[in-house]
Amino acid sequence: MALKSAWEISQEKAAAIDGRKEDEIVLTDGQKIKISEVRKEYEAKIAEREVMLRQRLRMATPEEGRLLQEEFQREKKALTGEMENKIEKIRKGG
């Protein structure tokens, strides 16, 4: 018996809560690979922005640092949203 990913377990729990059938949430191997690639791509983008933030914070005043942190959080939220949208399209077969 293969181990399940955290995502698969959470989907099963969600299905149980809202009455969906378990087989309605099964992903193909191709979908899983695409989702993994999208996650890696966006994790890399976020990590790159975090490295740039740290470099900029070294030379920033406290006020500039606060603004840089806020900008980073907005960018991270936007990138996370893009990632989730792409993953949802993959899950729906797109």
PDB file of C-alpha atoms in Angstrom:
ATOM      1  CA  MET A   1       0.000   0.000   0.000  1.00  0.00           C
ATOM      2  CA  ALA A   2       1.456   3.354  -1.060  1.00  0.00           C
ATOM      3  CA  LEU A   3       1.713   6.207   1.401  1.00  0.00           C
ATOM      4  CA  LYS A   4      -0.587   9.154   0.774  1.00  0.00           C
ATOM      5  CA  SER A   5       0.565  12.730   0.536  1.00  0.00           C
ATOM      6  CA  ALA A   6      -0.703  15.331   2.971  1.00  0.00           C
ATOM      7  CA  TRP A   7      -2.699  16.867   0.119  1.00  0.00           C
ATOM      8  CA  GLU A   8      -4.412  13.549  -0.663  1.00  0.00           C
ATOM      9  CA  ILE A   9      -5.297  13.028   2.989  1.00  0.00           C
ATOM     10  CA  SER A  10      -6.696  16.555   3.290  1.00  0.00           C
ATOM     11  CA  GLN A  11      -8.763  16.061   0.126  1.00  0.00           C
ATOM     12  CA  GLU A  12     -10.225  12.846   1.517  1.00  0.00           C
ATOM     13  CA  LYS A  13     -11.177  14.652   4.717  1.00  0.00           C
ATOM     14  CA  ALA A  14     -12.725  17.518   2.748  1.00  0.00           C
ATOM     15  CA  ALA A  15     -14.650  15.033   0.624  1.00  0.00           C
ATOM     16  CA  ALA A  16     -15.976  13.330   3.731  1.00  0.00           C
ATOM     17  CA  ILE A  17     -17.099  16.654   5.181  1.00  0.00           C
ATOM     18  CA  ASP A  18     -18.986  17.911   2.138  1.00  0.00           C
ATOM     19  CA  GLY A  19     -20.208  14.563   0.879  1.00  0.00           C
ATOM     20  CA  ARG A  20     -18.086  14.216  -2.241  1.00  0.00           C
ATOM     21  CA  LYS A  21     -17.049  10.787  -3.362  1.00  0.00           C
ATOM     22  CA  GLU A  22     -13.388   9.960  -2.914  1.00  0.00           C
ATOM     23  CA  ASP A  23     -12.985   8.995  -6.581  1.00  0.00           C
ATOM     24  CA  GLU A  24     -14.005  12.515  -7.655  1.00  0.00           C
ATOM     25  CA  ILE A  25     -10.735  13.933  -6.340  1.00  0.00           C
ATOM     26  CA  VAL A  26      -8.214  11.461  -7.737  1.00  0.00           C
ATOM     27  CA  LEU A  27      -5.461  13.050  -9.806  1.00  0.00           C
ATOM     28  CA  THR A  28      -3.609  11.420 -12.659  1.00  0.00           C
ATOM     29  CA  ASP A  29       0.135  10.966 -12.441  1.00  0.00           C
ATOM     30  CA  GLY A  30       0.495  13.653 -15.095  1.00  0.00           C
ATOM     31  CA  GLN A  31      -1.551  16.105 -13.042  1.00  0.00           C
ATOM     32  CA  LYS A  32       0.510  15.347  -9.949  1.00  0.00           C
ATOM     33  CA  ILE A  33       3.723  15.997 -11.880  1.00  0.00           C
ATOM     34  CA  LYS A  34       2.404  19.276 -13.303  1.00  0.00           C
ATOM     35  CA  ILE A  35       1.245  20.406  -9.864  1.00  0.00           C
ATOM     36  CA  SER A  36       4.648  19.560  -8.413  1.00  0.00           C
ATOM     37  CA  GLU A  37       6.363  21.560 -11.168  1.00  0.00           C
ATOM     38  CA  VAL A  38       4.109  24.567 -10.573  1.00  0.00           C
ATOM     39  CA  ARG A  39       4.788  24.446  -6.826  1.00  0.00           C
ATOM     40  CA  LYS A  40       8.553  24.263  -7.384  1.00  0.00           C
ATOM     41  CA  GLU A  41       8.415  27.169  -9.837  1.00  0.00           C
ATOM     42  CA  TYR A  42       6.508  29.419  -7.461  1.00  0.00           C
ATOM     43  CA  GLU A  43       8.491  28.377  -4.384  1.00  0.00           C
ATOM     44  CA  ALA A  44      11.631  29.377  -6.316  1.00  0.00           C
ATOM     45  CA  LYS A  45      10.112  32.740  -7.270  1.00  0.00           C
ATOM     46  CA  ILE A  46       9.171  33.439  -3.657  1.00  0.00           C
ATOM     47  CA  ALA A  47      12.601  32.350  -2.396  1.00  0.00           C
ATOM     48  CA  GLU A  48      14.286  34.620  -4.948  1.00  0.00           C
ATOM     49  CA  ARG A  49      12.215  37.580  -3.770  1.00  0.00           C
ATOM     50  CA  GLU A  50      13.039  36.747  -0.152  1.00  0.00           C
ATOM     51  CA  VAL A  51      16.781  36.739  -0.902  1.00  0.00           C
ATOM     52  CA  MET A  52      16.449  40.117  -2.624  1.00  0.00           C
ATOM     53  CA  LEU A  53      14.477  41.411   0.361  1.00  0.00           C
ATOM     54  CA  ARG A  54      17.199  40.354   2.795  1.00  0.00           C
ATOM     55  CA  GLN A  55      19.849  42.085   0.697  1.00  0.00           C
ATOM     56  CA  ARG A  56      17.809  45.282   0.538  1.00  0.00           C
ATOM     57  CA  LEU A  57      17.032  45.174   4.276  1.00  0.00           C
ATOM     58  CA  ARG A  58      20.734  45.321   5.136  1.00  0.00           C
ATOM     59  CA  MET A  59      20.959  48.849   3.762  1.00  0.00           C
ATOM     60  CA  ALA A  60      17.479  50.066   4.657  1.00  0.00           C
ATOM     61  CA  THR A  61      16.336  52.335   7.441  1.00  0.00           C
ATOM     62  CA  PRO A  62      13.735  50.890   9.825  1.00  0.00           C
ATOM     63  CA  GLU A  63      10.927  52.662   7.938  1.00  0.00           C
ATOM     64  CA  GLU A  64      12.244  51.477   4.567  1.00  0.00           C
ATOM     65  CA  GLY A  65      12.554  47.991   6.026  1.00  0.00           C
ATOM     66  CA  ARG A  66       8.927  48.011   7.091  1.00  0.00           C
ATOM     67  CA  LEU A  67       7.852  49.113   3.613  1.00  0.00           C
ATOM     68  CA  LEU A  68      10.049  46.462   1.991  1.00  0.00           C
ATOM     69  CA  GLN A  69       8.523  43.787   4.241  1.00  0.00           C
ATOM     70  CA  GLU A  70       5.014  44.914   3.295  1.00  0.00           C
ATOM     71  CA  GLU A  71       5.912  44.869  -0.401  1.00  0.00           C
ATOM     72  CA  PHE A  72       7.354  41.372  -0.051  1.00  0.00           C
ATOM     73  CA  GLN A  73       4.201  40.135   1.689  1.00  0.00           C
ATOM     74  CA  ARG A  74       2.033  41.541  -1.118  1.00  0.00           C
ATOM     75  CA  GLU A  75       4.239  39.916  -3.771  1.00  0.00           C
ATOM     76  CA  LYS A  76       4.243  36.616  -1.896  1.00  0.00           C
ATOM     77  CA  LYS A  77       0.456  36.678  -1.575  1.00  0.00           C
ATOM     78  CA  ALA A  78       0.077  37.457  -5.293  1.00  0.00           C
ATOM     79  CA  LEU A  79       2.474  34.684  -6.306  1.00  0.00           C
ATOM     80  CA  THR A  80       0.745  32.222  -3.992  1.00  0.00           C
ATOM     81  CA  GLY A  81      -2.591  33.154  -5.544  1.00  0.00           C
ATOM     82  CA  GLU A  82      -1.208  32.645  -9.057  1.00  0.00           C
ATOM     83  CA  MET A  83       0.176  29.271  -8.008  1.00  0.00           C
ATOM     84  CA  GLU A  84      -3.136  28.176  -6.510  1.00  0.00           C
ATOM     85  CA  ASN A  85      -5.009  29.248  -9.652  1.00  0.00           C
ATOM     86  CA  LYS A  86      -2.669  27.261 -11.885  1.00  0.00           C
ATOM     87  CA  ILE A  87      -2.945  24.216  -9.631  1.00  0.00           C
ATOM     88  CA  GLU A  88      -6.743  24.438  -9.624  1.00  0.00           C
ATOM     89  CA  LYS A  89      -6.772  24.547 -13.438  1.00  0.00           C
ATOM     90  CA  ILE A  90      -4.579  21.442 -13.520  1.00  0.00           C
ATOM     91  CA  ARG A  91      -6.876  19.664 -11.062  1.00  0.00           C
ATOM     92  CA  LYS A  92      -9.867  20.481 -13.246  1.00  0.00           C
ATOM     93  CA  GLY A  93      -8.101  18.985 -16.235  1.00  0.00           C
ATOM     94  CA  GLY A  94      -6.925  22.200 -17.840  1.00  0.00           C
TER      95      GLY A  94
END
